[in-house]
Short mmCIF file of C-alpha atoms and ligand atoms in Angstrom, two decimals:
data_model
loop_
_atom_site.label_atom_id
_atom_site.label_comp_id
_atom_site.label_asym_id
_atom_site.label_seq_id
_atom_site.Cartn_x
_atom_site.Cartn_y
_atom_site.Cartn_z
CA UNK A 1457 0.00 0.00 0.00
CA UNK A 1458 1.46 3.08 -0.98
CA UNK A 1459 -0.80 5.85 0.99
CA UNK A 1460 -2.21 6.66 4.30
CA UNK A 1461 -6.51 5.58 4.54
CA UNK A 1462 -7.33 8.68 7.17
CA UNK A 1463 -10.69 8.16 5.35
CA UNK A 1464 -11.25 4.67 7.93
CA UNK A 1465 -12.14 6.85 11.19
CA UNK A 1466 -14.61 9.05 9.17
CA UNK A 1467 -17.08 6.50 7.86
CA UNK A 1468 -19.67 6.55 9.90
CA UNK A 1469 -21.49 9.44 12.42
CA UNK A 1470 -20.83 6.86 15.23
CA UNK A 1471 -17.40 6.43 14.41
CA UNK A 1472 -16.85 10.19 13.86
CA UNK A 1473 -17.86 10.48 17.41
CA UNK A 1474 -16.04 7.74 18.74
CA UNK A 1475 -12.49 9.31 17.69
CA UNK A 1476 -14.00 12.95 18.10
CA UNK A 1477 -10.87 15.06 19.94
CA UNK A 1478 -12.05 18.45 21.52
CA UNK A 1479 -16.62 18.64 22.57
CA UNK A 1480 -18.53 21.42 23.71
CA UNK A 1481 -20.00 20.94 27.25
CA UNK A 1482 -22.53 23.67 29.20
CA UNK A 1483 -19.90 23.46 31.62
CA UNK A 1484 -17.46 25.03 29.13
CA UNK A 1485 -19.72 28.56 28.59
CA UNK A 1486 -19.75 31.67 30.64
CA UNK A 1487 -22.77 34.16 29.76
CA UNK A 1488 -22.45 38.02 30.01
CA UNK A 1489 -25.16 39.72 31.11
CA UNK A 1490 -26.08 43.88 30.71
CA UNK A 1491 -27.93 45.25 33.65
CA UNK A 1492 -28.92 48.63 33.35
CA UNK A 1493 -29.75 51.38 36.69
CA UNK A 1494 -32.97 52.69 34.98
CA UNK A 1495 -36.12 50.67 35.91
CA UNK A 1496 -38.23 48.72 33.60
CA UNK A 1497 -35.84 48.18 30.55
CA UNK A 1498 -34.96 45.30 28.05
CA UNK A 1499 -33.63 46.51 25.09
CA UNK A 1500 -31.84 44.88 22.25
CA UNK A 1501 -28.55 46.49 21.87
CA UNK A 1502 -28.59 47.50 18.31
CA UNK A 1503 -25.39 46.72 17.35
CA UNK A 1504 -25.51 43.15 18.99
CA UNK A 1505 -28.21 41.32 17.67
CA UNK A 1506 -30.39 38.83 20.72
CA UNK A 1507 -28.30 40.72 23.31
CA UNK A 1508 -29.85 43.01 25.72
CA UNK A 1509 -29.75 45.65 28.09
CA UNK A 1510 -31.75 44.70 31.06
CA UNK A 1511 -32.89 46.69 34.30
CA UNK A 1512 -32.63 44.79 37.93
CA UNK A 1513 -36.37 44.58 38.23
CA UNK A 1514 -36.18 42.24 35.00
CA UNK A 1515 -33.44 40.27 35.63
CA UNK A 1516 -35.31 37.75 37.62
CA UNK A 1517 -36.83 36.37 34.67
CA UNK A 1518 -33.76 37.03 32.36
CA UNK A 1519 -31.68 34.56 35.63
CA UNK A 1520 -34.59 31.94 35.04
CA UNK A 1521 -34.15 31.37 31.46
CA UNK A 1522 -30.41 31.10 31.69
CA UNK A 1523 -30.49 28.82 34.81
CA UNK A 1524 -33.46 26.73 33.55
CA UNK A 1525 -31.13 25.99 30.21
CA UNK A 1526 -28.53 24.80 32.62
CA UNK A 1527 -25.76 27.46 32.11
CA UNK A 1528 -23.34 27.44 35.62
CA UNK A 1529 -22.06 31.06 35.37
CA UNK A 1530 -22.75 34.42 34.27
CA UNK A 1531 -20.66 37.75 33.88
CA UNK A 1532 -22.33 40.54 34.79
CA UNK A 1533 -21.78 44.03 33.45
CA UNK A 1534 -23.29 47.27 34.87
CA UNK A 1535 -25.03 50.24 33.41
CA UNK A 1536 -25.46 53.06 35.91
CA UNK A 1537 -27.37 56.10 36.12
CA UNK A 1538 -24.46 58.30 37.48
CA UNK A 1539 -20.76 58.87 35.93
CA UNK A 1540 -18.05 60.30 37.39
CA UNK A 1541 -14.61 60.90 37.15
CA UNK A 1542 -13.57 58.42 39.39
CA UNK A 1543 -16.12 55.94 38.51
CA UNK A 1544 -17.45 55.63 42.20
CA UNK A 1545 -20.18 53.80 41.04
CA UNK A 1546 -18.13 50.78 40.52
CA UNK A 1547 -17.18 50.69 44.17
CA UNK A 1548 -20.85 51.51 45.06
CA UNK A 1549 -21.46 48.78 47.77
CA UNK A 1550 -25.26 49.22 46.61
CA UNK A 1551 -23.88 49.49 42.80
CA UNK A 1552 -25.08 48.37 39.69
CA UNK A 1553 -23.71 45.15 39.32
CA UNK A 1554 -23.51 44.46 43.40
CA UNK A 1555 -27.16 44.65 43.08
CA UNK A 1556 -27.48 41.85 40.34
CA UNK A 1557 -24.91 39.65 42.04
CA UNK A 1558 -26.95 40.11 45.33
CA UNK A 1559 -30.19 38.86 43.75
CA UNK A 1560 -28.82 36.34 41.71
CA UNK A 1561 -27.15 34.90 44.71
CA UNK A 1562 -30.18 34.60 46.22
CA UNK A 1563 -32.32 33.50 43.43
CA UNK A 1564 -30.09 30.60 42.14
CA UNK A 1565 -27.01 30.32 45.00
CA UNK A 1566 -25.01 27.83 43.31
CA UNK A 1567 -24.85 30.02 39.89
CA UNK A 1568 -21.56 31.10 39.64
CA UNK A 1569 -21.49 34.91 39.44
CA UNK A 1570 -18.31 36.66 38.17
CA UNK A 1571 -17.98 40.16 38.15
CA UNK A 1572 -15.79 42.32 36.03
CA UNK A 1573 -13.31 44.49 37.94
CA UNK A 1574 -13.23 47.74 36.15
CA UNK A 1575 -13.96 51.22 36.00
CA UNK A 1576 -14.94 51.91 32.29
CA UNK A 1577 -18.54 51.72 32.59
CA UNK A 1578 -18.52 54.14 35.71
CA UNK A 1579 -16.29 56.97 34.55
CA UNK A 1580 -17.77 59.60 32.78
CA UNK A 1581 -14.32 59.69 30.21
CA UNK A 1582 -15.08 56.01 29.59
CA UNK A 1583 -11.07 55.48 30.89
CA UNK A 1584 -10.42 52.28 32.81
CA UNK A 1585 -9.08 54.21 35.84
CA UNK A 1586 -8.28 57.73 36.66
CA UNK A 1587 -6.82 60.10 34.64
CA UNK A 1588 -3.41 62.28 35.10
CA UNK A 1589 -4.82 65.22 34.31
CA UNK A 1590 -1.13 66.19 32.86
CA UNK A 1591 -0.44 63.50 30.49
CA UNK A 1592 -4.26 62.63 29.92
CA UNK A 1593 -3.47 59.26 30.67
CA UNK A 1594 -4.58 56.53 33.06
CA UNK A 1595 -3.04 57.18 36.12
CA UNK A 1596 -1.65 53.34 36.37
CA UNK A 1597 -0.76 53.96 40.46
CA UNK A 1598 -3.42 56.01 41.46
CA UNK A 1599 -6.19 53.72 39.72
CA UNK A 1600 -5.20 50.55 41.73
CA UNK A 1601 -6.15 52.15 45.44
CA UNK A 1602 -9.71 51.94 43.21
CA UNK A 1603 -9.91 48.52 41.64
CA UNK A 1604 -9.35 47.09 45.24
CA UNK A 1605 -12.30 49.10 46.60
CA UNK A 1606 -14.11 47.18 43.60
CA UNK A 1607 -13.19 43.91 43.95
CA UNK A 1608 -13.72 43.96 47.69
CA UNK A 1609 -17.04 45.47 47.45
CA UNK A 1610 -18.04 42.69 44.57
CA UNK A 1611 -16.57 40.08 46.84
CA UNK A 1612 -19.25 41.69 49.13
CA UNK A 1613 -21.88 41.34 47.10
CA UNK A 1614 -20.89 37.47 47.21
CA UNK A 1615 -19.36 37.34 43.65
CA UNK A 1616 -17.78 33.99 43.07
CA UNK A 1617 -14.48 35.03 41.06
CA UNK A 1618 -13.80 38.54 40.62
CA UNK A 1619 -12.52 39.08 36.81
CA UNK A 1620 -10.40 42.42 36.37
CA UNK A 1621 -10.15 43.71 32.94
CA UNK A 1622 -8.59 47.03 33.30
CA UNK A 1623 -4.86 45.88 32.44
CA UNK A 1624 -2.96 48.24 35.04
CA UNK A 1625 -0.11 46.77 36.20
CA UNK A 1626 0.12 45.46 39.16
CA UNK A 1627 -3.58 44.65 39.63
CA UNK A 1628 -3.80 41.12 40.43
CA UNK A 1629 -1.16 41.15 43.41
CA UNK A 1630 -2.91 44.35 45.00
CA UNK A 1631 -6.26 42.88 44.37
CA UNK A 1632 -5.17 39.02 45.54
CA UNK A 1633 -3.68 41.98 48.76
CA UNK A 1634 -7.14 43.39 49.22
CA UNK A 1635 -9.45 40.55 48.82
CA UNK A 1636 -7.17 38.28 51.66
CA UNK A 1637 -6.75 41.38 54.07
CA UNK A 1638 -10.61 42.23 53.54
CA UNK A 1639 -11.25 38.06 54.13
CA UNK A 1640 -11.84 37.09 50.70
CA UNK A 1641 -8.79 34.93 50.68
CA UNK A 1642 -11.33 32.11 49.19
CA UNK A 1643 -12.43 34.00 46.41
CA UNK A 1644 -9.90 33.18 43.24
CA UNK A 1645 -9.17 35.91 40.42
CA UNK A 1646 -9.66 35.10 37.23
CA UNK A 1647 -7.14 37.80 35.46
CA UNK A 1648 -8.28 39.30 31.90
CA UNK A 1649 -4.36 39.90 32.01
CA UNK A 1650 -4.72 39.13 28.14
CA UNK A 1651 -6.39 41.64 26.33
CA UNK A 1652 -5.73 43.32 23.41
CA UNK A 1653 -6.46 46.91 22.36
CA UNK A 1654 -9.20 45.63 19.95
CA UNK A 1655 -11.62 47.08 17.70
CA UNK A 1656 -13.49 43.59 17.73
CA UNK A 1657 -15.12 45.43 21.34
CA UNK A 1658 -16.81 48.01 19.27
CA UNK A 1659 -20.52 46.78 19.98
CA UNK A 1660 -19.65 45.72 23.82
CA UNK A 1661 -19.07 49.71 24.44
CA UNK A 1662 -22.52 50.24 22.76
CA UNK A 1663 -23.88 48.14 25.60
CA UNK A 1664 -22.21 48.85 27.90
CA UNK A 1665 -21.78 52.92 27.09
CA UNK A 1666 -18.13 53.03 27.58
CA UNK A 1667 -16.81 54.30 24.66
CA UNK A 1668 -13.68 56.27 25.83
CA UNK A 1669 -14.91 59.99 25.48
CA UNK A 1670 -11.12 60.74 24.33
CA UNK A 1671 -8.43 59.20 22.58
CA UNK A 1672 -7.81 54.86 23.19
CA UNK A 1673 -7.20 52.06 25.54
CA UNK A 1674 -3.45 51.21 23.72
CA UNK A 1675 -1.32 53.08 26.51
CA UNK A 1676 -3.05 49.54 28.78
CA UNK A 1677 -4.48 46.80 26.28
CA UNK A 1678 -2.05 45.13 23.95
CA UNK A 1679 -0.79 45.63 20.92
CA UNK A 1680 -2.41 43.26 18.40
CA UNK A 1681 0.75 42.79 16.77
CA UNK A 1682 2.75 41.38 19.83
CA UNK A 1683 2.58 37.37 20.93
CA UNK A 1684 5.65 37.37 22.93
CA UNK A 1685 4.11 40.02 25.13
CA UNK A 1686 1.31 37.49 25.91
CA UNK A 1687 3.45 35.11 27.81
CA UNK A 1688 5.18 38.18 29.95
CA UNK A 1689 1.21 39.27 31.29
CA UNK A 1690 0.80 35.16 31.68
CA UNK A 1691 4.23 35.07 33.64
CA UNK A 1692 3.54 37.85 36.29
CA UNK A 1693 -0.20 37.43 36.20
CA UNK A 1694 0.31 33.83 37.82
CA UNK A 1695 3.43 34.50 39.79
CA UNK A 1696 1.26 37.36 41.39
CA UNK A 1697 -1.41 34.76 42.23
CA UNK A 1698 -3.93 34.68 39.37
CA UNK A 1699 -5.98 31.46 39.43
CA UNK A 1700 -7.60 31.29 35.47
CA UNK A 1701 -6.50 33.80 32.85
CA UNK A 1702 -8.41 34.72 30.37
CA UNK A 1703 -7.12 35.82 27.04
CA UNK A 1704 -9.28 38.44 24.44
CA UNK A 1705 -10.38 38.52 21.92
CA UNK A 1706 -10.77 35.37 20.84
CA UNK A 1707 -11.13 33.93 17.12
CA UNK A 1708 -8.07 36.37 16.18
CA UNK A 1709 -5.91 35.16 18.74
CA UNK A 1710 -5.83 31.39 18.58
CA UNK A 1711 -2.34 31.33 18.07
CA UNK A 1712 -2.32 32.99 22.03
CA UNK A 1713 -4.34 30.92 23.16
CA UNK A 1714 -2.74 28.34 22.15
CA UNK A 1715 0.65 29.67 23.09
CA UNK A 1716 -0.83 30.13 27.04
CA UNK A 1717 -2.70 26.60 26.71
CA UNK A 1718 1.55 25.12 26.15
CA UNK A 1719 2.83 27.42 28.93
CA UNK A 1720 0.71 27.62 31.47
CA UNK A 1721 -1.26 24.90 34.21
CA UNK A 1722 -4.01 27.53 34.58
CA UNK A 1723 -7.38 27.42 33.56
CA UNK A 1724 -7.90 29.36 30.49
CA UNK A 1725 -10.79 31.13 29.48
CA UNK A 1726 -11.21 32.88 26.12
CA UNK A 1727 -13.75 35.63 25.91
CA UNK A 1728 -15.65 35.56 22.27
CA UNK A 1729 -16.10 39.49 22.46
CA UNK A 1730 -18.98 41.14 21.44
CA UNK A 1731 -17.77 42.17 17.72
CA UNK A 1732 -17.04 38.42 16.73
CA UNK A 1733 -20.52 38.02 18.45
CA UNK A 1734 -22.14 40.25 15.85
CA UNK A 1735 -20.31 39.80 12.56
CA UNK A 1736 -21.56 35.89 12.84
CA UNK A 1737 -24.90 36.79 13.59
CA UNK A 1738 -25.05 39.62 10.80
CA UNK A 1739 -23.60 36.86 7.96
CA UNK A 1740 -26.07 34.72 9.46
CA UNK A 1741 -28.76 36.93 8.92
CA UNK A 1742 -27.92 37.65 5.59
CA UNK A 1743 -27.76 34.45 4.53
CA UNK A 1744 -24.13 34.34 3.91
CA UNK A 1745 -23.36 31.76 6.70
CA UNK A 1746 -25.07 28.65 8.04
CA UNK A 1747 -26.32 28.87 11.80
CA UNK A 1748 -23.34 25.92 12.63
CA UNK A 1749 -20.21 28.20 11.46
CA UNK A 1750 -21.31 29.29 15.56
CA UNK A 1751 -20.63 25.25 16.70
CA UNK A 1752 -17.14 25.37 14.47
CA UNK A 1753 -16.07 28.78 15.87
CA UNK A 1754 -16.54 27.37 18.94
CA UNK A 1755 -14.54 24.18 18.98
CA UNK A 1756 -11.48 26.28 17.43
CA UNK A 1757 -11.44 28.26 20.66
CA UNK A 1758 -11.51 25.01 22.70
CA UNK A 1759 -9.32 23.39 19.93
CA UNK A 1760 -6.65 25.95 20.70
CA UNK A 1761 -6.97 25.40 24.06
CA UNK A 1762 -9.42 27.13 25.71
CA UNK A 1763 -11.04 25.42 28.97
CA UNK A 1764 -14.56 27.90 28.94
CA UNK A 1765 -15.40 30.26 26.73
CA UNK A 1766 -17.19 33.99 27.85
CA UNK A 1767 -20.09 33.84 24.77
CA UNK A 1768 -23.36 35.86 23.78
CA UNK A 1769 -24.16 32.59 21.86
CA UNK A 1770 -24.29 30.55 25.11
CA UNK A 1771 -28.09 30.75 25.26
CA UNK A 1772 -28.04 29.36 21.75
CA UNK A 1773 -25.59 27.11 22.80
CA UNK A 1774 -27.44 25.78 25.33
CA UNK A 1775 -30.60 25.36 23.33
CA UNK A 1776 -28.33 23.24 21.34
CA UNK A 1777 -27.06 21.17 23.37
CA UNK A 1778 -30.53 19.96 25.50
CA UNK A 1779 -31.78 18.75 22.03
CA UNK A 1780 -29.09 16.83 21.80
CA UNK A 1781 -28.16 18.82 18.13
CA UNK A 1782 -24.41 18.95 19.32
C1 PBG B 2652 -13.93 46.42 30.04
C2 PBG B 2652 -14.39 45.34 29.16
C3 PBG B 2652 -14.52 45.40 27.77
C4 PBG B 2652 -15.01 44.16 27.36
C5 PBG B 2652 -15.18 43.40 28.49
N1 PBG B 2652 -14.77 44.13 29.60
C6 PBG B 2652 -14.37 46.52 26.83
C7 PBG B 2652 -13.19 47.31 26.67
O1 PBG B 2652 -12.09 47.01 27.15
O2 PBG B 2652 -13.36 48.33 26.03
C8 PBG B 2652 -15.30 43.78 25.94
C9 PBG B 2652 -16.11 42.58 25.73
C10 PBG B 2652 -16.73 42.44 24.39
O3 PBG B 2652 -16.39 43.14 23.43
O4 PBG B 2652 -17.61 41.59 24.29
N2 PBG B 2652 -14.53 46.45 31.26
#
């Protein structure tokens, strides 16, 4: 015989399955979740298709469907009435998200609640910390005092992991520092220490209204150029006492992924972000795509490595998966 018969394991569905390498599980998906100050709203965000913007006095309902489906952990992300420069509102012990957390704790207590440790969608420049009003940059030092106050207070609220996404330096040893003095030293960090400075968040700052008001996040989030510079975040994120990482975006940065999967014991969590989110569901729409392009973008994130996965399709996913269609 003079060639290879790979065609022997693909003959039949069962025996497709049977040598199948890399599954999607509900276990695997994380599902974000918009709740807005203002009472009484759920509204589509327009940019994000079958995503919404929800108000506390709905989220009940909105907690139901996702627990009923059998999804194990949300990400919530607040909306709040009242900006400032500061973004007080994200250390707001009766704050936006603290709120959600508290109900959803006490609606469904073994749904894992993570909350995202930043100040973006409280300050009024749409910065992730506080500005130095002389270089009209984020004031790395200054910002950290802040993102403590956060986490604590979210740890208050009874979040399960706290998940900071503001890429200042330093931020996972002075949060691990405030969470363990504060008695928190049970609640683990899962560190967004991997994001890029991407345009693929474009219809997450619709939804979240925290466009920056001025200039960019590149003086904090990565350059999308730069793999190297992964591993460095991955090297002091976990000697400063990360417990997951997460790395985003996603579908543009297997190769990352894949690069922290092969150096790195942690759990790793890759956040689908919102504009990978919408240009499926637009070519969808259109007609350009078939609905299961979302099952094959999926297994490529696991496929590169990825343990969960932070997606607006999780729902969907879900659906899928109880019918027994993946
Ligand atoms: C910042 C944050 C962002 C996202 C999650 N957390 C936006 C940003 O850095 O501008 C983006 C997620 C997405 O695009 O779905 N708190």
């Amino acid at each position: 015989m003079k060639f290879d018969r790979h065609r022997r394991l693909r003959k039949s569905e069962f025996m497709r399955d049977l040598v199948r390498e890399t599954s999607l599980r509900k276990d695997d998906l994380i599902y974000p979740i918009f709740v807005v100050e203002r009472d009484n709203v759920k509204k589509e965000i327009p940019s994000m298709k079958g995503v919404y913007q929800i108000s506390l006095n709905l989220l009940e309902e909105e907690l139901k469907e996702v627990y009923e489906l059998g999804i194990k952990s949300v990400i919530f992300f607040g909306v709040p009435n009242h900006k400032d420069d500061v973004g007080s509102g994200a250390y707001d012990e009766n704050g936006i998200v603290q709120e959600a957390c508290k109900l959803s704790k006490k609606l469904y207590p073994d749904l894992i609640v993570i909350l995202d440790t930043c100040l973006c969608e409280y300050t009024d420049h749409g910065h992730c910390g506080v500005i130095d009003p002389n270089t009209k940059d984020v004031d790395n030092d200054k910002t950290l005092p802040l993102l403590i106050e956060t986490a604590v207070s979210q740890a208050k609220a009874g979040a399960d992991i706290i998940a900071p996404s503001n890429m200042m330096d330093g931020f996972v040893t002075e949060i691990r520092k405030g969470l363990d003095d504060a008695g928190f030293y049970h609640v683990p960090i899962m560190s967004y220490g991997i994001k890029y400075a991407s345009k693929f968040y474009g219809p997450f700052r619709d939804a979240a209204e925290s466009t920056p008001s001025f200039g960019d996040r590149r003086t904090y989030q990565m350059d999308p150029a730069n793999r190297l510079e992964a591993l460095r975040e991955l090297e002091s994120d976990t000697r400063e006492g990360a417990d997951m990482m997460i790395v985003k975006p996603a579908l543009s940065y297997l190769d990352i992924i894949r690069d922290v999967r092969n150096n790195s014991n942690l759990p790793i969590i890759a956040y689908n972000v919102s504009g990978e989110y919408s240009m499926t569901v637009n070519a969808i729409e259109q007609g350009l795509l078939d609905e299961e392009v979302i099952v094959e973008q999926m297994l490529s994130i696991k496929r590169a490595g990825a343990d969960m996965i932070i997606t607006y399709f999780a729902k969907d996913l879900c659906k899928k998966i109880n019918e027994g269609a993946i």
